[in-house]
mmCIF file of C-alpha atoms in Angstrom:
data_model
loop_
_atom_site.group_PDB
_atom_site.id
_atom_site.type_symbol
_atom_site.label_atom_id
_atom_site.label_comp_id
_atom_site.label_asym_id
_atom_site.label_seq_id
_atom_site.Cartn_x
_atom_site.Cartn_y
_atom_site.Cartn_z
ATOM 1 C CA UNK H 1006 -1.098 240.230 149.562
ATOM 2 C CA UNK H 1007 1.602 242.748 150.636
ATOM 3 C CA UNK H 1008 0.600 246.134 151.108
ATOM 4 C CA UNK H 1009 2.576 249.014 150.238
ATOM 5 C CA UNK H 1010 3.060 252.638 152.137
ATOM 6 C CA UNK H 1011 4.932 255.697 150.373
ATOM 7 C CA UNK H 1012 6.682 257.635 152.123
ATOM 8 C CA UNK H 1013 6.890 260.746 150.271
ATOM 9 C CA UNK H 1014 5.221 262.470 147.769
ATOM 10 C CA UNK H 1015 7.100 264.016 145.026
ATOM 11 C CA UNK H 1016 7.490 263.202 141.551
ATOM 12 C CA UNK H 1017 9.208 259.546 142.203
ATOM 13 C CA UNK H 1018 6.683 258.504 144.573
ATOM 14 C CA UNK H 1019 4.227 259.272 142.331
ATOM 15 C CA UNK H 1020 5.809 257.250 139.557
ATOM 16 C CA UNK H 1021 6.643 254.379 141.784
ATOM 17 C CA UNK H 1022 2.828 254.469 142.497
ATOM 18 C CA UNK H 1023 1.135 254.450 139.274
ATOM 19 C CA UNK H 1024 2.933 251.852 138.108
ATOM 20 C CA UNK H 1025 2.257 249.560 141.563
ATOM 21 C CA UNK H 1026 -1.232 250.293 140.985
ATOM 22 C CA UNK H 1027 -1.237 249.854 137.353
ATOM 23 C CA UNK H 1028 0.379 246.143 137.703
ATOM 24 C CA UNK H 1029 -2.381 245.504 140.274
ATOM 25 C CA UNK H 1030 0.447 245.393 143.497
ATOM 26 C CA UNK H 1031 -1.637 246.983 146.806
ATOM 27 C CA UNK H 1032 -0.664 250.320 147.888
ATOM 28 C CA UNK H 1033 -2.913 251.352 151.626
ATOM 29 C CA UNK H 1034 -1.191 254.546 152.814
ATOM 30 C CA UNK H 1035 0.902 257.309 152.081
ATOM 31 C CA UNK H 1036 2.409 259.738 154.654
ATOM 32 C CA UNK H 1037 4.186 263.130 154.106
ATOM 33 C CA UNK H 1038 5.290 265.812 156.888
ATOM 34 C CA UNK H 1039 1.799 267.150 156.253
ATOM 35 C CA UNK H 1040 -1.598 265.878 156.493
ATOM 36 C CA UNK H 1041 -2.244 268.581 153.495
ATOM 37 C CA UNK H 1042 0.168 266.895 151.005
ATOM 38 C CA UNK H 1043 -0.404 263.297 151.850
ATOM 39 C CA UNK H 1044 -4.434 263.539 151.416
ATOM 40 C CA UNK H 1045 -3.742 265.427 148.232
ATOM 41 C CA UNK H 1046 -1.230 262.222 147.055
ATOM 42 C CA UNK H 1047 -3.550 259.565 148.380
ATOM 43 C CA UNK H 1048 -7.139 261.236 146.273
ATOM 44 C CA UNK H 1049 -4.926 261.661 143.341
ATOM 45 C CA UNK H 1050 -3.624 257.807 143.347
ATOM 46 C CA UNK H 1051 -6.781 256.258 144.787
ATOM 47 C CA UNK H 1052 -4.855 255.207 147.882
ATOM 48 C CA UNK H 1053 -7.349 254.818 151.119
ATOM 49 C CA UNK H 1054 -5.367 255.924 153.958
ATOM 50 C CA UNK H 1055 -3.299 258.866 154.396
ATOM 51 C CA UNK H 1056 -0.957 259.842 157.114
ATOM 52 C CA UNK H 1057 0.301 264.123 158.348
ATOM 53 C CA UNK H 1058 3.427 262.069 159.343
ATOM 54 C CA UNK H 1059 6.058 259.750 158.792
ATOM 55 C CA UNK H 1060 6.044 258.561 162.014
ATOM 56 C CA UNK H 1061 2.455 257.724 161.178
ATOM 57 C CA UNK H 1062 2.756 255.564 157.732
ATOM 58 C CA UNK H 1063 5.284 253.268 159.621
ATOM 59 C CA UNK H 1064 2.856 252.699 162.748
ATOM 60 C CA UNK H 1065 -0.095 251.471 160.337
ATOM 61 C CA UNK H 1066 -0.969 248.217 161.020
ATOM 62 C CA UNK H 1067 -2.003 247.010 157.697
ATOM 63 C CA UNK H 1068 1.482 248.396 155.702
ATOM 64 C CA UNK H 1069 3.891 245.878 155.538
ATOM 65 C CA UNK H 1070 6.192 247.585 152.864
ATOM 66 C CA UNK H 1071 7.493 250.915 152.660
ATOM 67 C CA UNK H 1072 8.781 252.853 149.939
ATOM 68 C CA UNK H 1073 11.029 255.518 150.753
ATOM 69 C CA UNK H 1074 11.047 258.133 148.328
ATOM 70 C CA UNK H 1075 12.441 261.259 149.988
ATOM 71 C CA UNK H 1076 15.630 263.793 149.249
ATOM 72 C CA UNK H 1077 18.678 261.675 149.535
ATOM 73 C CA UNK H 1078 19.629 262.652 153.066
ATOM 74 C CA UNK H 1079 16.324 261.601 154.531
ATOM 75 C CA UNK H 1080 16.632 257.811 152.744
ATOM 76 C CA UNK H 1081 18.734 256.617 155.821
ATOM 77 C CA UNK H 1082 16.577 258.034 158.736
ATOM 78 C CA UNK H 1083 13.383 257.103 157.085
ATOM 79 C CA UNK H 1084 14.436 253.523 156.204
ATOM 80 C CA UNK H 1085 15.623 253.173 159.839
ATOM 81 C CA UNK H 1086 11.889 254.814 161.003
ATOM 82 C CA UNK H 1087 10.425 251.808 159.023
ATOM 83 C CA UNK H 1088 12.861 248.938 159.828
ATOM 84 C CA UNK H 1089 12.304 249.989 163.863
ATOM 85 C CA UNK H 1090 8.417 249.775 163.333
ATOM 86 C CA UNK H 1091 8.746 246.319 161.749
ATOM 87 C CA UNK H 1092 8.368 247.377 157.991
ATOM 88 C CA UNK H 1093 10.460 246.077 155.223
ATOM 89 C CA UNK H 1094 11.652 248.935 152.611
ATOM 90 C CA UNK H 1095 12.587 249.678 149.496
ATOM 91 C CA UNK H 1096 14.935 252.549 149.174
ATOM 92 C CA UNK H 1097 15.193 254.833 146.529
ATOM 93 C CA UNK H 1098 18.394 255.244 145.202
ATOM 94 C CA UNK H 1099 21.082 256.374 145.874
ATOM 95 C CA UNK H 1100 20.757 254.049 148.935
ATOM 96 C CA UNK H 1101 21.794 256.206 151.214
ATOM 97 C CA UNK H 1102 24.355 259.419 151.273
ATOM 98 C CA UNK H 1103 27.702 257.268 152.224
ATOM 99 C CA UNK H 1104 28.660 253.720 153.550
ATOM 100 C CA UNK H 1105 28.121 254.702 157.128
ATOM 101 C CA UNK H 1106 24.552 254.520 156.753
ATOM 102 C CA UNK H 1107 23.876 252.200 154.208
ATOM 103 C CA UNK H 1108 25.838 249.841 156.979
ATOM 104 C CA UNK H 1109 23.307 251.048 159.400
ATOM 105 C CA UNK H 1110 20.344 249.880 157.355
ATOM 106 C CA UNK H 1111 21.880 246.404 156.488
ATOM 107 C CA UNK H 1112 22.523 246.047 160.594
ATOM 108 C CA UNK H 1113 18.908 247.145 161.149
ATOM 109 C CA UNK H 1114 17.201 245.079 158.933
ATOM 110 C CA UNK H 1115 18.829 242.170 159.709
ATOM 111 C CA UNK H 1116 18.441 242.743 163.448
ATOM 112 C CA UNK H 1117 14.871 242.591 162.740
ATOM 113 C CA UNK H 1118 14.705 239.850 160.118
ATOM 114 C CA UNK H 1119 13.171 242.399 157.288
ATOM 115 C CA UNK H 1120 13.863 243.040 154.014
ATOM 116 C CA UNK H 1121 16.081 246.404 152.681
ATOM 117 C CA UNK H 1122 16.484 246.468 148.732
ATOM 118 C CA UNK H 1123 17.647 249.649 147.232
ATOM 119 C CA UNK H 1124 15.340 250.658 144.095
ATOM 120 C CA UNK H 1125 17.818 250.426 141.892
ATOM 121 C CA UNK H 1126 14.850 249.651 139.192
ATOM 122 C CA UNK H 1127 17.222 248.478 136.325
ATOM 123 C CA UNK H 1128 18.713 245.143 137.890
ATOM 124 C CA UNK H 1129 15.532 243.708 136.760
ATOM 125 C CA UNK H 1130 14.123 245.090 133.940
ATOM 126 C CA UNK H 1131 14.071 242.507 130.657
ATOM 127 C CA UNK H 1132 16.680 243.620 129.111
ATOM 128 C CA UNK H 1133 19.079 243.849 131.423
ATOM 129 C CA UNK H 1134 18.419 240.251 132.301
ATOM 130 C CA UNK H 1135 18.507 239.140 129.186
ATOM 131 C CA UNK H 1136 22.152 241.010 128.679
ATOM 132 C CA UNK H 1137 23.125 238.651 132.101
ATOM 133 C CA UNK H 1138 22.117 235.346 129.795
ATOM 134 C CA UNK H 1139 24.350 236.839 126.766
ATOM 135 C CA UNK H 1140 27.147 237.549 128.568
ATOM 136 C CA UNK H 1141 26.559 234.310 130.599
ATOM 137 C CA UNK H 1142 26.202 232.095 127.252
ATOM 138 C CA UNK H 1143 30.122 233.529 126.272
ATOM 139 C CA UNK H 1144 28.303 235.014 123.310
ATOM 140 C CA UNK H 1145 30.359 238.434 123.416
ATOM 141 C CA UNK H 1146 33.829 235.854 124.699
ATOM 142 C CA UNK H 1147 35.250 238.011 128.085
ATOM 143 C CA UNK H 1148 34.622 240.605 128.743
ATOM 144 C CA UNK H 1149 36.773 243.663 128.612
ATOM 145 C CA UNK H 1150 35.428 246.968 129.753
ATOM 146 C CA UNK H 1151 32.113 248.914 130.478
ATOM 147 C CA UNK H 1152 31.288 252.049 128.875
ATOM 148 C CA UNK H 1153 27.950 254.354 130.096
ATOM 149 C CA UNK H 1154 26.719 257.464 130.403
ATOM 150 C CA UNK H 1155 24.296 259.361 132.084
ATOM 151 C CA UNK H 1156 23.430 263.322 131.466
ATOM 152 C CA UNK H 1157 20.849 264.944 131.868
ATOM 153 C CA UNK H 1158 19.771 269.133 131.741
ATOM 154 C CA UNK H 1159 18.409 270.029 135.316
ATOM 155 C CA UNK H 1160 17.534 273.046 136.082
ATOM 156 C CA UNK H 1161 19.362 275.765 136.466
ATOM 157 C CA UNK H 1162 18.074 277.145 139.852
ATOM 158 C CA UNK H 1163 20.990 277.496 142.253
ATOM 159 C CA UNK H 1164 18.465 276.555 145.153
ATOM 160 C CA UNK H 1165 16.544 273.471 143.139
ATOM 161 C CA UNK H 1166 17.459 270.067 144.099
ATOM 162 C CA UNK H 1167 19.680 269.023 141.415
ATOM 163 C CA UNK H 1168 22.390 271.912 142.675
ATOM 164 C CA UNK H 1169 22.088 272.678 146.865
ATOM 165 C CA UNK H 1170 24.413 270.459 148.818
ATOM 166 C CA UNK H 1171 21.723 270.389 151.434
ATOM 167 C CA UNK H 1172 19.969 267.786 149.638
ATOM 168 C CA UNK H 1173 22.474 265.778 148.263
ATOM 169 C CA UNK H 1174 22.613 267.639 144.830
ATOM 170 C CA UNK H 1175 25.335 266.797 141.757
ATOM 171 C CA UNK H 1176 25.848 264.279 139.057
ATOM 172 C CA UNK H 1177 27.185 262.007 140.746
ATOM 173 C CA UNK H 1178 24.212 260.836 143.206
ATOM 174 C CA UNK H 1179 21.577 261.496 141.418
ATOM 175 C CA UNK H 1180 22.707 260.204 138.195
ATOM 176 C CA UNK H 1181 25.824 259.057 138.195
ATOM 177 C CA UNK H 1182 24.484 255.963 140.505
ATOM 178 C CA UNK H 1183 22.943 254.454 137.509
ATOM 179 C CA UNK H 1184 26.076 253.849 135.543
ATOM 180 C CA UNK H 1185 28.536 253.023 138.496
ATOM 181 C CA UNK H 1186 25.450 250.576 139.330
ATOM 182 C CA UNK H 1187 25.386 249.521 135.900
ATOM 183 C CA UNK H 1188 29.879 248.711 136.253
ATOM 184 C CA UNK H 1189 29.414 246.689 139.248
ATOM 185 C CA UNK H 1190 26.367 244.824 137.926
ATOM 186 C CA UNK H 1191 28.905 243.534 134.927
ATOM 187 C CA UNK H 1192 31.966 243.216 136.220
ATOM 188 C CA UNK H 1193 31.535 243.412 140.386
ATOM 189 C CA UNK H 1194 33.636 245.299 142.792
ATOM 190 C CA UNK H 1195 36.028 247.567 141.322
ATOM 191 C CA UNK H 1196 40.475 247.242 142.660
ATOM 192 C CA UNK H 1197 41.057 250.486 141.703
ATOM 193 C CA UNK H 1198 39.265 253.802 141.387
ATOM 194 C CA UNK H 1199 40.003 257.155 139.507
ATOM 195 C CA UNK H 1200 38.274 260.335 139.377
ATOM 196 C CA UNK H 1201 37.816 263.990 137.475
ATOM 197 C CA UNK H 1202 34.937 266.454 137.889
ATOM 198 C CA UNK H 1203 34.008 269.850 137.366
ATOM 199 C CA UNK H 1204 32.064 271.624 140.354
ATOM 200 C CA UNK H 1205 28.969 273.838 139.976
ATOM 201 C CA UNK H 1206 28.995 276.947 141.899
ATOM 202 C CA UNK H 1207 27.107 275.821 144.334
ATOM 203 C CA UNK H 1208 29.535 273.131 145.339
ATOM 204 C CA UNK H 1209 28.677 270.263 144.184
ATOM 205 C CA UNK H 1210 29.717 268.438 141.250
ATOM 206 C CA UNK H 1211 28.755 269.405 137.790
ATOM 207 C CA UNK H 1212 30.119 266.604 135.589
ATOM 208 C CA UNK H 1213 32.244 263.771 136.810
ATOM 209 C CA UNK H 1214 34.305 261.212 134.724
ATOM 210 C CA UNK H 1215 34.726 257.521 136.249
ATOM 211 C CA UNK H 1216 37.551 255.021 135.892
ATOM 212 C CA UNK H 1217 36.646 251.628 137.477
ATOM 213 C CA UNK H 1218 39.901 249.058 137.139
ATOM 214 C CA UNK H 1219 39.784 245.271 137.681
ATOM 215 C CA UNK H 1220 41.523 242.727 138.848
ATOM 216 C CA UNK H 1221 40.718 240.960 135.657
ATOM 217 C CA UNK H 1222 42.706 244.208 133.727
ATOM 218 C CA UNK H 1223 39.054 245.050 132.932
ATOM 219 C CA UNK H 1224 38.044 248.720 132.981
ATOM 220 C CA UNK H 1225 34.990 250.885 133.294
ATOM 221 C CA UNK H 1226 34.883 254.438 131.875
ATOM 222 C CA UNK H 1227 31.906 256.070 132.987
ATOM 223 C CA UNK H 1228 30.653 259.660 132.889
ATOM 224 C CA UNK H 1229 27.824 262.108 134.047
ATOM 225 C CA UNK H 1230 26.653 265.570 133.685
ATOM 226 C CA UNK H 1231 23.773 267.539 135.297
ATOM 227 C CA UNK H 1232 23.851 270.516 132.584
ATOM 228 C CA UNK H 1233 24.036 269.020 129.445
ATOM 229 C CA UNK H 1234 21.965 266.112 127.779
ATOM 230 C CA UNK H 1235 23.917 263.669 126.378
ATOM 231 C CA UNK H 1236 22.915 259.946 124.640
ATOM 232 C CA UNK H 1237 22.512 257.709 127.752
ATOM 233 C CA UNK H 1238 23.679 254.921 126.117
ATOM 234 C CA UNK H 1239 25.863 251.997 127.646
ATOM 235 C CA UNK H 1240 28.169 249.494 125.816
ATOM 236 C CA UNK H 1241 29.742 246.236 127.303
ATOM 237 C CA UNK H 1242 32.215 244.988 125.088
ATOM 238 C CA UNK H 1243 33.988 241.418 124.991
ATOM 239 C CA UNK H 1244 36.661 239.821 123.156
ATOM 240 C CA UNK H 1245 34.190 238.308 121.024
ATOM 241 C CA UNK H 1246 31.620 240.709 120.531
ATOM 242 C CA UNK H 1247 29.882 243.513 122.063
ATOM 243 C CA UNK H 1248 26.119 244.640 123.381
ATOM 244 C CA UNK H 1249 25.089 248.262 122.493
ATOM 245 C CA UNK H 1250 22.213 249.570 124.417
ATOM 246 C CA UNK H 1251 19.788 252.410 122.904
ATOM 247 C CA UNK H 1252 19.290 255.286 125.432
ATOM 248 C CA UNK H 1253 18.241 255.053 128.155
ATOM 249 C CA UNK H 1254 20.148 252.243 128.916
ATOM 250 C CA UNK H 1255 18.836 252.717 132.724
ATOM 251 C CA UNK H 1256 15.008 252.582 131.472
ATOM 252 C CA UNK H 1257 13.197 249.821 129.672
ATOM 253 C CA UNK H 1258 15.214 249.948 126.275
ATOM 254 C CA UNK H 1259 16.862 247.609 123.081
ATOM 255 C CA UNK H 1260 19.870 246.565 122.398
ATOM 256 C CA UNK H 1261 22.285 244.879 119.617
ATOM 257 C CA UNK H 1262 24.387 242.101 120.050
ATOM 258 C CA UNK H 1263 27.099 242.073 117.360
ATOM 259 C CA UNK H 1264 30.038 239.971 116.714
ATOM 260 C CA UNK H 1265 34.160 241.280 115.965
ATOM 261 C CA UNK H 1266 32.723 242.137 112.536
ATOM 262 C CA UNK H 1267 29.707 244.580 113.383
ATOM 263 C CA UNK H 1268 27.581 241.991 112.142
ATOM 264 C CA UNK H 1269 24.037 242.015 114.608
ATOM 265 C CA UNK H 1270 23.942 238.593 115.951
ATOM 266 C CA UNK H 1271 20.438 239.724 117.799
ATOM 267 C CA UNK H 1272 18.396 242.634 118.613
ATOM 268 C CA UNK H 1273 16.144 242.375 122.215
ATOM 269 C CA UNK H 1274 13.146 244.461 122.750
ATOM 270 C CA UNK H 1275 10.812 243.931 125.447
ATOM 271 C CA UNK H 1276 7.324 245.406 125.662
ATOM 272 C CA UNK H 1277 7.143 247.433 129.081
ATOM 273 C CA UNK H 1278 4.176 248.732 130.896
ATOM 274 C CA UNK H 1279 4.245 251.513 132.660
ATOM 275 C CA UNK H 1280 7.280 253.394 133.273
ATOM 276 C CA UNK H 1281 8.683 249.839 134.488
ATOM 277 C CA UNK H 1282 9.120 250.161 138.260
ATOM 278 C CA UNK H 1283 6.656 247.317 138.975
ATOM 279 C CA UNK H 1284 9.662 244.555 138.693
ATOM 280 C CA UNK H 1285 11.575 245.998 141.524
ATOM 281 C CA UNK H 1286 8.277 245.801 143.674
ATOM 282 C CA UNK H 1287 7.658 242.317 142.485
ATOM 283 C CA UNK H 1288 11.727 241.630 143.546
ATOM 284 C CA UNK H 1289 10.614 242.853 147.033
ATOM 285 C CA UNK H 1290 7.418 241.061 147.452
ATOM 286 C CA UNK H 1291 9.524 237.904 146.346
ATOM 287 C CA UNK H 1292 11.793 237.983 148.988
ATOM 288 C CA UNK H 1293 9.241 239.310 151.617
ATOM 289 C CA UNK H 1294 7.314 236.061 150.760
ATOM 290 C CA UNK H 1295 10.756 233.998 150.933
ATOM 291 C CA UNK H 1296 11.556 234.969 154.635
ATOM 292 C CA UNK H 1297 13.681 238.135 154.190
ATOM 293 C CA UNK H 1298 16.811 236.436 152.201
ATOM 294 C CA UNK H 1299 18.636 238.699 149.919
ATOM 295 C CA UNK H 1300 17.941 238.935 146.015
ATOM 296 C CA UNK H 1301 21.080 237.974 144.044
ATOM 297 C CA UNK H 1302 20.371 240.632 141.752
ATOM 298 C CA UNK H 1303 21.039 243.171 144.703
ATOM 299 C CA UNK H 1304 22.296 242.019 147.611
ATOM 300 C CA UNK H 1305 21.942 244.099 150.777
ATOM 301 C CA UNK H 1306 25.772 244.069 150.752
ATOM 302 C CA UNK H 1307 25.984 245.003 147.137
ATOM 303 C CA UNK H 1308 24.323 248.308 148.041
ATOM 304 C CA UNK H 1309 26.338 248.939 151.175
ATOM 305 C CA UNK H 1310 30.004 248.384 148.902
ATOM 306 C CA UNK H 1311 28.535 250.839 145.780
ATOM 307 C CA UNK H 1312 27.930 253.485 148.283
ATOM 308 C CA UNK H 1313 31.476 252.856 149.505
ATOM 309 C CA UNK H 1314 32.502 253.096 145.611
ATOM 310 C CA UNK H 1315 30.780 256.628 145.450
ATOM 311 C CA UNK H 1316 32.466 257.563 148.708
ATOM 312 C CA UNK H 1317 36.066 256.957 147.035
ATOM 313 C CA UNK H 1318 34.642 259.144 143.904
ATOM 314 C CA UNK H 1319 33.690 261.579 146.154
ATOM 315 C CA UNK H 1320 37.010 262.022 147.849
ATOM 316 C CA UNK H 1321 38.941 261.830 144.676
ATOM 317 C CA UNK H 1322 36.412 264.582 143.485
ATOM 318 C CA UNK H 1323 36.732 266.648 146.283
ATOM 319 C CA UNK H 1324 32.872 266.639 147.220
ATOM 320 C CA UNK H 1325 31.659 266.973 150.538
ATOM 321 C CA UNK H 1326 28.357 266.955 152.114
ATOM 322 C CA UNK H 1327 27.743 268.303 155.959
#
């Protein structure tokens, strides 16, 4: 059986670990930056080893995964801690902070024949696999453009996460991954790439508006917002039909299929346990089992060009980190 270390314990780690634990996946250690905080983690989770560093997690013996699940600067050097000690990880999104890195990752793991994934949970939830088959099946005809967003009310602390440049704050990273993710996932790599955004006073961006062109004169109009909730819904519509997804079209969710007359041609729900992290760890443990080859869902190299696709937003945007 593969066993699991987090590395980090804030609220995602947390998350990621009740529902590894809850699908019956093994999780042996946890390490934090202090011995304080990662006992703490490990007697609230039931986990049986605990670790004052990260240095520490990656040296134990018996992990053979780790999840990363620090502020977005740290995802790069702590996946490259792990990969150098031998462990496969799985990266919390976003991936890493540009291309750069996310290149150095993909050269690391495959230098040591291990497994990077970037938790980009949604590529396998139910119903976003089941969307593949519909779209597959030429049920909605071709399709034609991509519609999503994703907005959420953060708080309003100038020195939070969500708003200091330090750690990677904005829309755009922290939630504007999930429907950039969610273009590439339908239609692939983007030809062209057009950006707006408002900045926060802190510097970083406060809502962003996407425009993803295709060489197949498809388009993807995408937006996010870190002050204001909005529906989180998604829509991928075809010349014969389109799929509607209920908010959050990110999380385990439903969605309509209807034809050119608004008629519903099928409604899919999917019964979820858990928060429904547990089928990115299974995706993992799949390919860790297979020999370290790439999951077609995600490649490596699929994470490495999306971080390149935020880069270009970035610049267009006018948002730099140091």
């Amino acid at each position: 059986m593969t066993t699991w270390g987090i590395l980090g314990t804030g609220g995602i780690a947390a998350a990621m670990t009740a529902d590894l634990t809850l699908h019956g996946h093994a999780v042996g250690a946890v390490g934090s930056r202090t011995s304080e905080s990662a006992a703490r983690f490990a007697a609230s989770h039931g986990i049986p080893r605990s670790h004052g560093s990260y240095e520490e997690l990656v040296a134990d013996p018996e992990v053979d995964v780790v999840y990363i699940a620090t502020p977005h600067p740290q995802h790069a050097p702590n996946a490259l801690l792990a990969l150098r000690a031998g462990k496969h990880v799985l990266v919390e999104k976003p991936f890493t902070m540009d291309r750069a890195e996310a290149e150095q990752i993909a050269e690391a793991a495959r230098a040591g024949g291990l497994v990077a994934l970037e938790a980009m949970w949604t590529r396998w939830l139910p119903h976003m696999l089941r969307m593949h088959e519909v779209i597959s099946d030429g049920t909605i005809g071709e399709v034609r453009s991509v519609i999503a967003h994703h907005s959420q009310k953060a708080s309003p602390d100038p020195a939070g996460r969500m708003l200091n440049r330090a750690l990677g704050g904005g829309a755009l990273l922290d939630l504007g991954i999930y429907p950039v993710s969610f273009a590439w996932d339908v239609l692939g790599a983007p030809s062209g790439i057009h950006a707006i955004s408002t900045p926060t006073a802190t510097g970083v961006d406060r809502q962003t508006a996407i425009l993803f062109a295709y060489e197949s004169g498809a388009q993807a109009v995408l937006t996010t917002e870190l002050d204001a909730r909005g529906s989180n819904t998604a829509t991928v519509i075809g010349t014969d039909g389109r799929i509607e997804f209920d908010p959050f079209f990110f999380a385990p969710t439903a969605f309509r299929v209807l034809d050119p007359e608004d008629t519903v041609v099928e409604r899919f729900e999917a019964t979820v346990t858990g928060r429904g992290m547990q089928y990115q760890a299974q995706a993992i443990e799949r390919l860790i089992a297979a020999g370290g080859v790439e999951d077609p869902r995600l490649p490596l190299s699929q994470s490495v060009e999306i971080m390149g696709s935020l880069d270009a937003i970035r610049e267009r945007i006018g948002l730099h980190y140091s």
